[in-house]
Coordinates of C-alpha atoms in Angstrom, one line a residue:
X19 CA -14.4 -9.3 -10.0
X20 CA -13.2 -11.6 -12.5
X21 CA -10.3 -10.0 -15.2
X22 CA -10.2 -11.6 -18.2
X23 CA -8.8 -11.1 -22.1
X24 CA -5.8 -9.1 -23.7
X25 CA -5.6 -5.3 -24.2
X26 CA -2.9 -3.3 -25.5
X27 CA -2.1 -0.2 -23.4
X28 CA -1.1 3.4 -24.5
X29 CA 2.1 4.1 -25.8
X30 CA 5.0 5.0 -23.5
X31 CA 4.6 8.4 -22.2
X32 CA 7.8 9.1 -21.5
X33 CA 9.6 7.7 -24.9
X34 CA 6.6 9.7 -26.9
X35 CA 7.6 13.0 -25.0
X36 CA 11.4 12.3 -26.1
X37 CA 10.7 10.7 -29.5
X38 CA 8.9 13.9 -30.6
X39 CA 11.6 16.2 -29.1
X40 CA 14.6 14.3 -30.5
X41 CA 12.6 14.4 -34.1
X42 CA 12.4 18.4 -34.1
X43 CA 16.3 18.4 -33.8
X44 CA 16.5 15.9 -36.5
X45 CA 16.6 18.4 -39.4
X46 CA 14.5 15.5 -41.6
X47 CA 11.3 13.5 -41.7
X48 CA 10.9 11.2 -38.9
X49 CA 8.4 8.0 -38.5
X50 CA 7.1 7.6 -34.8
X51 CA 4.4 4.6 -34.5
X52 CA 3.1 3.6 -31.4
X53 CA 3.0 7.0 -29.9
X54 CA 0.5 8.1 -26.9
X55 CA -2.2 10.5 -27.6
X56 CA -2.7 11.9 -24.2
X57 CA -3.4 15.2 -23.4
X58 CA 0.5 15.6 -21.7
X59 CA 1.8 14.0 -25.3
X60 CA -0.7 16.6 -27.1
X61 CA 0.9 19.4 -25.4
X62 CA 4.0 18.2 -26.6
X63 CA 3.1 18.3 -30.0
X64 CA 1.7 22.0 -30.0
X65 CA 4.8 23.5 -28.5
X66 CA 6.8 22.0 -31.3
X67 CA 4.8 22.9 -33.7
X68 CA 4.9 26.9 -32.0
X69 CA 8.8 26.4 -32.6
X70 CA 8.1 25.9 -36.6
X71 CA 8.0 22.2 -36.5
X72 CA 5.6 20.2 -38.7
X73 CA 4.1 17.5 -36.3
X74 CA 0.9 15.3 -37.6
X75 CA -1.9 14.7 -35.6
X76 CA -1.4 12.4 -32.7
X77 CA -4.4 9.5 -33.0
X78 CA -4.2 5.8 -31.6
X79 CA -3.2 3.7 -34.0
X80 CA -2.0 5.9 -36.7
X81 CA 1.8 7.2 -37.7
X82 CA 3.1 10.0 -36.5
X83 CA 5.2 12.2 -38.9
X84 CA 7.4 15.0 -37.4
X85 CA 9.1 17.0 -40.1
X86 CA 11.9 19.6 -38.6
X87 CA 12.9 22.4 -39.9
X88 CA 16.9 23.2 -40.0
X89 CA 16.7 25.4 -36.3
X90 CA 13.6 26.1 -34.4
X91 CA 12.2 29.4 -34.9
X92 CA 10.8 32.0 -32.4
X93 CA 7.2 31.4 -31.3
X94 CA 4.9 34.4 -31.6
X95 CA 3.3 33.9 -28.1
X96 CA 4.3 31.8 -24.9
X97 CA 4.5 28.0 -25.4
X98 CA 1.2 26.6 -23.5
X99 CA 2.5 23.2 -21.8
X100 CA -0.8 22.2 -20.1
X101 CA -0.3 19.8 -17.1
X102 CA 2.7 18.4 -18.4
X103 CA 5.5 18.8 -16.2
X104 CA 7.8 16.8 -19.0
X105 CA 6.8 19.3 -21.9
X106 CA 7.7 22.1 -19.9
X107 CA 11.2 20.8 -18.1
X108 CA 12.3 18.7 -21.2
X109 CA 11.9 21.9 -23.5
X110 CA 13.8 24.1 -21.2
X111 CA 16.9 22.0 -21.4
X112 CA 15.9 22.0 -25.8
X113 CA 15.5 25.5 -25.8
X114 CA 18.6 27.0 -23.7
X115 CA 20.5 26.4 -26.7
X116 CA 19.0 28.2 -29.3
X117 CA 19.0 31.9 -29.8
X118 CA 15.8 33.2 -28.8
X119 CA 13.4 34.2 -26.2
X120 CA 10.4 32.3 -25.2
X121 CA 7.8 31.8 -22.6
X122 CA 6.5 28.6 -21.2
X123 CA 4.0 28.0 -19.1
X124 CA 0.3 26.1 -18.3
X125 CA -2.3 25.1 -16.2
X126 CA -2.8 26.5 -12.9
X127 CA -1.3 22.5 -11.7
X128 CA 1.9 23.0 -13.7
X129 CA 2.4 26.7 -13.3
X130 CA 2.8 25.5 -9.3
X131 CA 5.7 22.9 -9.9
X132 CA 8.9 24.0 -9.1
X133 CA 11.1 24.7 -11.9
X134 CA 14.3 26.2 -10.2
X135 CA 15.9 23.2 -9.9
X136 CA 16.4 22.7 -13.9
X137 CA 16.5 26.8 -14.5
X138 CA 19.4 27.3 -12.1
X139 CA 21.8 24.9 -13.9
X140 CA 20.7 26.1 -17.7
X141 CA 22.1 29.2 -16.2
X142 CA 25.1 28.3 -14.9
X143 CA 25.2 26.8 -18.6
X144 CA 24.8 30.7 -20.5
X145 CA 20.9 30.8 -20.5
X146 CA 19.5 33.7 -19.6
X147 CA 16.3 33.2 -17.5
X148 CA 13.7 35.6 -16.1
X149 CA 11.7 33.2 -13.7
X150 CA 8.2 33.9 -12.0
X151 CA 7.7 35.4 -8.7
X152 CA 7.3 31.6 -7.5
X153 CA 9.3 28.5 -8.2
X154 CA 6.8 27.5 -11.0
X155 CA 5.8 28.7 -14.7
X156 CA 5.6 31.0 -16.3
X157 CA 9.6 31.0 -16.8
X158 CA 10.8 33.0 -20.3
X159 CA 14.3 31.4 -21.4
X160 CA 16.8 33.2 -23.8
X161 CA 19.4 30.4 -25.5
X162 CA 22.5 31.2 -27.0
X163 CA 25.7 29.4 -27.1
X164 CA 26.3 27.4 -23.9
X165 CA 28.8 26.3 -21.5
X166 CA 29.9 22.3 -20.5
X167 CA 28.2 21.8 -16.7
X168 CA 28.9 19.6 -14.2
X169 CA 25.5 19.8 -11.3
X170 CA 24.5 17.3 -9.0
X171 CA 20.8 17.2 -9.0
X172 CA 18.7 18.0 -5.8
X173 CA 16.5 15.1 -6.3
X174 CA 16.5 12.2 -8.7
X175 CA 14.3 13.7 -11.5
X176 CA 14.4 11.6 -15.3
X177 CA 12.8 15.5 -16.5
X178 CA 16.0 17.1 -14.7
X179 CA 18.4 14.5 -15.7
X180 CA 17.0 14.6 -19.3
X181 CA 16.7 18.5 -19.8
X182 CA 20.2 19.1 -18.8
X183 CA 21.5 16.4 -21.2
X184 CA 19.2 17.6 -24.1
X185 CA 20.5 20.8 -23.5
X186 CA 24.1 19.5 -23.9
X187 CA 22.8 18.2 -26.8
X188 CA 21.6 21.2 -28.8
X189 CA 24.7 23.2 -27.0
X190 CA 27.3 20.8 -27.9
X191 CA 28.5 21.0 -24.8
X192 CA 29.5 17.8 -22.0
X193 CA 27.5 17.6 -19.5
X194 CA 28.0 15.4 -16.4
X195 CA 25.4 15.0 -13.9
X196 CA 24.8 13.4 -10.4
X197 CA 21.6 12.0 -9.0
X198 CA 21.5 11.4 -5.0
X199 CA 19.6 8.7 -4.3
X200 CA 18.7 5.8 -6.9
X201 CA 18.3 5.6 -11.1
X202 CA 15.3 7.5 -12.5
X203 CA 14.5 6.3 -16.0
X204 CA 17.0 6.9 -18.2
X205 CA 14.7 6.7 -21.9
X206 CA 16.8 10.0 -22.4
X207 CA 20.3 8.4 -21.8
X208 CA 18.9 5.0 -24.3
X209 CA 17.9 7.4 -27.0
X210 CA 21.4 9.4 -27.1
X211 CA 23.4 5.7 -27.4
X212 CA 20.9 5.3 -30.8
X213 CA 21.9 8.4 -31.7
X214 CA 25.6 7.7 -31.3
X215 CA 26.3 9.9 -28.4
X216 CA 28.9 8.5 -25.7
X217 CA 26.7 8.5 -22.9
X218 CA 28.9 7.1 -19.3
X219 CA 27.0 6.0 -16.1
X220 CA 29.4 5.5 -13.0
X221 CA 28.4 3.5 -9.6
X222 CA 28.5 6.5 -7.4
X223 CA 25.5 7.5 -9.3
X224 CA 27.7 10.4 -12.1
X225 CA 26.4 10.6 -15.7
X226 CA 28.5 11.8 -18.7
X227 CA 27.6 13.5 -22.6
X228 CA 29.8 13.7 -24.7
X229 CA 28.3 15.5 -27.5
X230 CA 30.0 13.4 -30.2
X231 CA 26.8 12.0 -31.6
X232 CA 24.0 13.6 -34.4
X233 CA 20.6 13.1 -34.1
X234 CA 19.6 12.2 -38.0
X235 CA 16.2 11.4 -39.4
X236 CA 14.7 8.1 -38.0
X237 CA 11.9 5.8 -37.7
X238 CA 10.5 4.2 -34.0
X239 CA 7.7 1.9 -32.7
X240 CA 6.7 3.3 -28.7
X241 CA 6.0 0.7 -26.7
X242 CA 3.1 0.2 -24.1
X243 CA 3.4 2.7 -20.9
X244 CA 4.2 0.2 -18.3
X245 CA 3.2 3.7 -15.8
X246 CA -0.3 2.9 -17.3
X247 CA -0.3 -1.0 -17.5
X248 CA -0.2 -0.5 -14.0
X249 CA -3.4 0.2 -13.2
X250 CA -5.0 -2.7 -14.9
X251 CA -2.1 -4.7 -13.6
X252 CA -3.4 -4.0 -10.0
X253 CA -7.5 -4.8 -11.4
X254 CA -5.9 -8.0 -12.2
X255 CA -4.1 -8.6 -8.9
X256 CA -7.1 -7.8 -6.9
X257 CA -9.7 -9.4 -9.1
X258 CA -11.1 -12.7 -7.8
X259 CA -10.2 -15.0 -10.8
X260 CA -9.4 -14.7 -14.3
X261 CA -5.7 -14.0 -16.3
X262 CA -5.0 -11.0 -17.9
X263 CA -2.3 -10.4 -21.0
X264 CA -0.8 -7.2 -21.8
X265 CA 1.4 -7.4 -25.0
X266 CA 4.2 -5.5 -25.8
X267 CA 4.8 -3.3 -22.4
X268 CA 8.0 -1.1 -22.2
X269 CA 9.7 -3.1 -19.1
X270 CA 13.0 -0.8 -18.7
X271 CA 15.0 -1.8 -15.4
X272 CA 14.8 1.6 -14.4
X273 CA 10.9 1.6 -14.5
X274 CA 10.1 -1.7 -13.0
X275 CA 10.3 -1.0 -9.5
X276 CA 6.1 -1.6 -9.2
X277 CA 6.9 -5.1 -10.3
X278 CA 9.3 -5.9 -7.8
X279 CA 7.5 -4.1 -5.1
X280 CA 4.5 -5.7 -6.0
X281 CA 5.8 -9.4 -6.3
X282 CA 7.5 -8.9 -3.0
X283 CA 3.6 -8.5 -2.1
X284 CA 2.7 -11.7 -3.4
X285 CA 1.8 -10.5 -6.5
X286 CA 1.7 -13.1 -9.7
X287 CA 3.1 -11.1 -13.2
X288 CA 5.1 -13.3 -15.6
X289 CA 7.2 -12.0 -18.5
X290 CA 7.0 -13.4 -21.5
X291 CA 8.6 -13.0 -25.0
X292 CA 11.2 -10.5 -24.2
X293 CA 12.9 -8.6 -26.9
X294 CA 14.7 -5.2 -27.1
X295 CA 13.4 -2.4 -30.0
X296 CA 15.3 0.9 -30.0
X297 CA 17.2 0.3 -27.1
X298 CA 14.5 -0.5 -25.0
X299 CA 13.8 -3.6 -23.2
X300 CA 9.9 -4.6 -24.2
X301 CA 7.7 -7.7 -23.1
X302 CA 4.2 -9.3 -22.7
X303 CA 3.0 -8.9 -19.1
X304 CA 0.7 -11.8 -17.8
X305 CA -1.3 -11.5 -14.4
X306 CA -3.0 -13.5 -12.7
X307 CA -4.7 -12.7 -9.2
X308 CA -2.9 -12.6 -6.0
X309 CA -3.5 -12.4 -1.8
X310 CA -0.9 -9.4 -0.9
X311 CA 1.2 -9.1 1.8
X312 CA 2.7 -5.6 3.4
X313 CA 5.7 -4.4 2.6
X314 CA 8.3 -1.7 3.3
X315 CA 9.5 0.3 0.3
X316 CA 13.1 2.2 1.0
X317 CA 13.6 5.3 -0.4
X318 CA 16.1 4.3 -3.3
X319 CA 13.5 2.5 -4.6
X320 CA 11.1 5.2 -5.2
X321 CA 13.1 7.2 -8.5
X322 CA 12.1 3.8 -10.1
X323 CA 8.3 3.9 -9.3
X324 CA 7.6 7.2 -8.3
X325 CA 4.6 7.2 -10.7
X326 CA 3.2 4.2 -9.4
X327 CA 3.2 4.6 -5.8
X328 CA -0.9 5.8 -6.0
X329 CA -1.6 2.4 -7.6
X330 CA 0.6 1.1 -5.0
X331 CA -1.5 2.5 -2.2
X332 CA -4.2 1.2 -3.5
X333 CA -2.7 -2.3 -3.5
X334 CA -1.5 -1.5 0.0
X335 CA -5.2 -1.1 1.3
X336 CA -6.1 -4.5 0.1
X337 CA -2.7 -6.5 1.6
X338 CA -2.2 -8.1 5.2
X339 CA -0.7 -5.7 7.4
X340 CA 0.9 -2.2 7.4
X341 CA 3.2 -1.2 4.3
X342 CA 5.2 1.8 4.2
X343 CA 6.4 4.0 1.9
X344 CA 9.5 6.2 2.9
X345 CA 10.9 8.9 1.0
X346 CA 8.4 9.8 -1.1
X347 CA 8.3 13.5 -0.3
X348 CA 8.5 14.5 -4.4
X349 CA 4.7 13.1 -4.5
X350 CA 4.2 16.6 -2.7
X351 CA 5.0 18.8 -5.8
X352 CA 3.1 16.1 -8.9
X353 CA 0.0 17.3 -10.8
X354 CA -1.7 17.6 -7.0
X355 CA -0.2 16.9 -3.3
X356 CA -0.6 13.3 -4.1
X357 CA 0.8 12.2 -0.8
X358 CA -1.8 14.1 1.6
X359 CA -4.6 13.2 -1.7
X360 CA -3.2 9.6 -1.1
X361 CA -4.1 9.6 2.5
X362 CA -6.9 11.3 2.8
X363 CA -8.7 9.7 0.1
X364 CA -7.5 6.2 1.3
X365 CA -9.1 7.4 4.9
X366 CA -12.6 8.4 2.9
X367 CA -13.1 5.1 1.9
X368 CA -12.6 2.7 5.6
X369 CA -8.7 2.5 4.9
X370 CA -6.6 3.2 7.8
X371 CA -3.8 6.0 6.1
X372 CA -1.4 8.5 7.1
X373 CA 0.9 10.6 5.9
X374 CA 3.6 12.9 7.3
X375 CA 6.7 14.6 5.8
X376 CA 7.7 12.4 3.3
X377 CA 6.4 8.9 4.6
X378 CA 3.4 7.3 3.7
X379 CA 1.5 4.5 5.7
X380 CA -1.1 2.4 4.7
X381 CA -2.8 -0.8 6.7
X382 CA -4.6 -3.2 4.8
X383 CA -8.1 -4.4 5.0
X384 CA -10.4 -6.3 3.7
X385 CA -13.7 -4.7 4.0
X386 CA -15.2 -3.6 0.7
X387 CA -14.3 0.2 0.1
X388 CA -16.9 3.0 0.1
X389 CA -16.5 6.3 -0.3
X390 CA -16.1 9.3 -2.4
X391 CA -12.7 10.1 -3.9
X392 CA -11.7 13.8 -4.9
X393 CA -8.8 14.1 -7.4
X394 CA -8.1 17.5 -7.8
X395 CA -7.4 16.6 -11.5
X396 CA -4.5 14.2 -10.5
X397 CA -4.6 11.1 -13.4
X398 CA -3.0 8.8 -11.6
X399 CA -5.6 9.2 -8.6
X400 CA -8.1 9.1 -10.3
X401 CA -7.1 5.7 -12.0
X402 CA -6.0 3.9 -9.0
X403 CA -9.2 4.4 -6.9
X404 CA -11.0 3.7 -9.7
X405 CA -9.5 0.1 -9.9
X406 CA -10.0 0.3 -6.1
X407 CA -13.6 0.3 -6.6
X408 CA -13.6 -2.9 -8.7
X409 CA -13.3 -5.2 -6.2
X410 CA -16.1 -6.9 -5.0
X411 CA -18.8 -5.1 -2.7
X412 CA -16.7 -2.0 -3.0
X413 CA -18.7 1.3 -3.7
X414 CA -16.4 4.0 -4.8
X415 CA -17.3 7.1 -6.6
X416 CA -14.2 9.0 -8.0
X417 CA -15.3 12.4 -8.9
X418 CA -13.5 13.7 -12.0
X419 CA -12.2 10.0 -13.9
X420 CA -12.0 12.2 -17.0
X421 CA -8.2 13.7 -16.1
X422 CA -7.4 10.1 -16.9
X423 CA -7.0 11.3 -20.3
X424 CA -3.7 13.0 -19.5
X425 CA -2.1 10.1 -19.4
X426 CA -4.2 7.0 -20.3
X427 CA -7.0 8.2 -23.2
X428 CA -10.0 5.5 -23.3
X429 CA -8.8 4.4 -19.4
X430 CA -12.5 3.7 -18.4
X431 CA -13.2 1.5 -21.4
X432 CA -10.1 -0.3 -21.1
X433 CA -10.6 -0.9 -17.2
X434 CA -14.6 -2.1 -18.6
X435 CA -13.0 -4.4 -21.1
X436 CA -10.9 -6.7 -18.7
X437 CA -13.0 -6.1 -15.4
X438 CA -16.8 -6.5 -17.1
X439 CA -19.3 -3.9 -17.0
X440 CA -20.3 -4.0 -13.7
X441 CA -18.7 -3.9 -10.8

């Protein structure tokens, strides 16, 4: 395989999520360029516009306009978040303060993911919440005036983190939160600074509101989704020869982890033009191929690259010796069970694999894969095995690429462009 060109990469998933929601409390016209037009950033869109919020059409390339409205409104049926656990978790925290009922929920993935751990604390803050017979959707919220909180969260979650501070937001309330174990992204924490807010981050790992800020009318370029850079990073790492150039990728310290983890591999990514736009760090990625080595990844690392720990794997299979992945138990509850889909997949195609509890293990070889992958809808499976079957001799069929569209619309043809046609 030879990788070759440049390619811009879909906007910032997370930052599009947050843009939009921080426009419908703007109470004006707000300008979002840049913004991803996957299926999860879709679903975004159409509960806002259900809560009386004008939102244009989301198509690459093209302006977004989001005009809110003075308060949301009650929807006149539930609010249909598809796959995406963001949409859902993000507009819990957004809706607890506002004074009226409404009903989320989605697919048959998403209505499995737990949501107690970001309902339970919106009630401790005065939201009333009926929840399902499950930990998952659908989950019907009542807002109304609500309550400062102080919760440590059960797991370091950027949708926990940022519901509970959105919610302080909309409540006017402080909010102080802990995570356990390592930063998750903190887009929502960059945004509030823009905004004004006073937004504190202590060493033990504490996170303070203040709700002294006012989110006002705005324009905002997204930058490229470094979650989905990462796949054609990895074609470019295991290709045979070639460079690749990916300009303007979000490279936010607190979603890097895959970068470090990969150059501890051996693998070759420069940085190049570095600038900051809205808060956020932003760069050119350059790759060049790479032999990997194994590795061990700890378990604070994983809140900064718990998205890319599939594309990980799939590096893994292809490095000298065994690397191991520890603490990565939250892969259990994603769009699938992406740690047993990780191994088992791995496994189908000559890769030695294993997981148990919350550990991962993956030994390295060298042997072209072959195999067929099943994806249970998961994106980010789907993506990483089909990189996997780029490199040379390899014969892998995944058998539903088209969920790539959740996250990464036009993946195939992007993967085509830098990789060539064939395989």
């Amino acid at each position: 395989m030879i990788v070759r060109g440049t390619i811009t990469v879909p906007g910032d998933k997370s930052i599009t999520h947050r843009a939009l929601l921080f426009a419908a409390l703007s109470r004006g016209s707000c300008l979002i360029s840049g913004a991803l037009t996957s299926l999860d950033a879709r679903s975004t869109a159409a509960v806002l516009r259900r809560l009386g919020v004008g939102v244009g059409a989301l198509r690459r390339g093209a302006r977004v306009r989001v005009v809110a409205p003075e308060a949301l409104s009650a929807p006149d049926g539930p609010l249909d978040c598809g796959n995406s656990g963001t949409t859902a978790r993000l507009g819990l925290g957004v809706l607890a303060g506002h004074p009226f009922r409404s009903t989320l929920t989605g697919d048959r993935s998403l209505r499995r993911r737990p949501m107690r751990r970001v309902t339970e604390p919106l009630v401790l803050m005065g939201a009333g919440v009926e929840p399902s017979e499950r930990d998952g959707l659908p989950v019907t919220i009542t807002g109304g005036r609500l309550r400062p909180l102080r919760w440590e969260l059960p797991v370091s979650s950027a949708q926990l983190k940022g519901a509970l501070l959105l919610a302080g937001v909309v409540g006017r309330v402080p909010v102080r939160v802990r995570e356990p174990a390592g930063r998750s992204r903190d887009h929502t924490e960059r945004l509030l600074r823009w905004f004004g807010y006073g937004v504190t981050e202590s060493d033990d790992g504490w996170i303070g509101l203040e709700p002294d800020g006012e989110v006002v009318p705005f324009s905002m370029a997204v930058p490229g989704d470094i979650s989905s850079a990462a796949f054609l990073v990895a074609a470019g790492t295991l290709a045979d020869e070639g460079e690749l150039r990916l300009p303007g990728v979000g490279v936010n310290p607190t979603r890097t982890g895959f970068l470090d983890v990969l150059r501890r591999m051996g693998g070759q990514v420069d940085l190049e033009n570095p600038r900051i736009a809205q808060g956020e760090p932003v760069a050119d990625l350059v790759v060049r191929p790479a032999p990997l080595q194994a590795t061990q990844v700890s378990g604070p690392e994983i809140p900064g690259l718990i998205d890319e720990v599939p594309v990980l794997a799939v590096l893994a299979s292809r490095a000298q010796g065994t690397t191991v992945f520890h603490e990565v138990g939250e892969l259990r509850v994603k769009e699938s069970d992406r740690l047993r889909l990780l191994a088992e997949n791995l496994r189908a195609v000559g890769v030695e694999a294993d997981a148990a509890d919350s550990t991962l293990w993956v030994t390295g070889d060298d042997r072209p894969p072959r195999g067929r992958i099943v994806t249970e809808g998961d994106h980010r499976i789907a993506m990483a095995f089909e990189v996997l079957g780029r490199v040379r001799g390899a014969a892998v069929a995944v058998d539903d690429l088209g969920c790539a569209e959740v996250s990464f619309p036009g993946f195939p043809a992007a993967l085509r462009a830098v990789t060539g046609a064939g395989r």
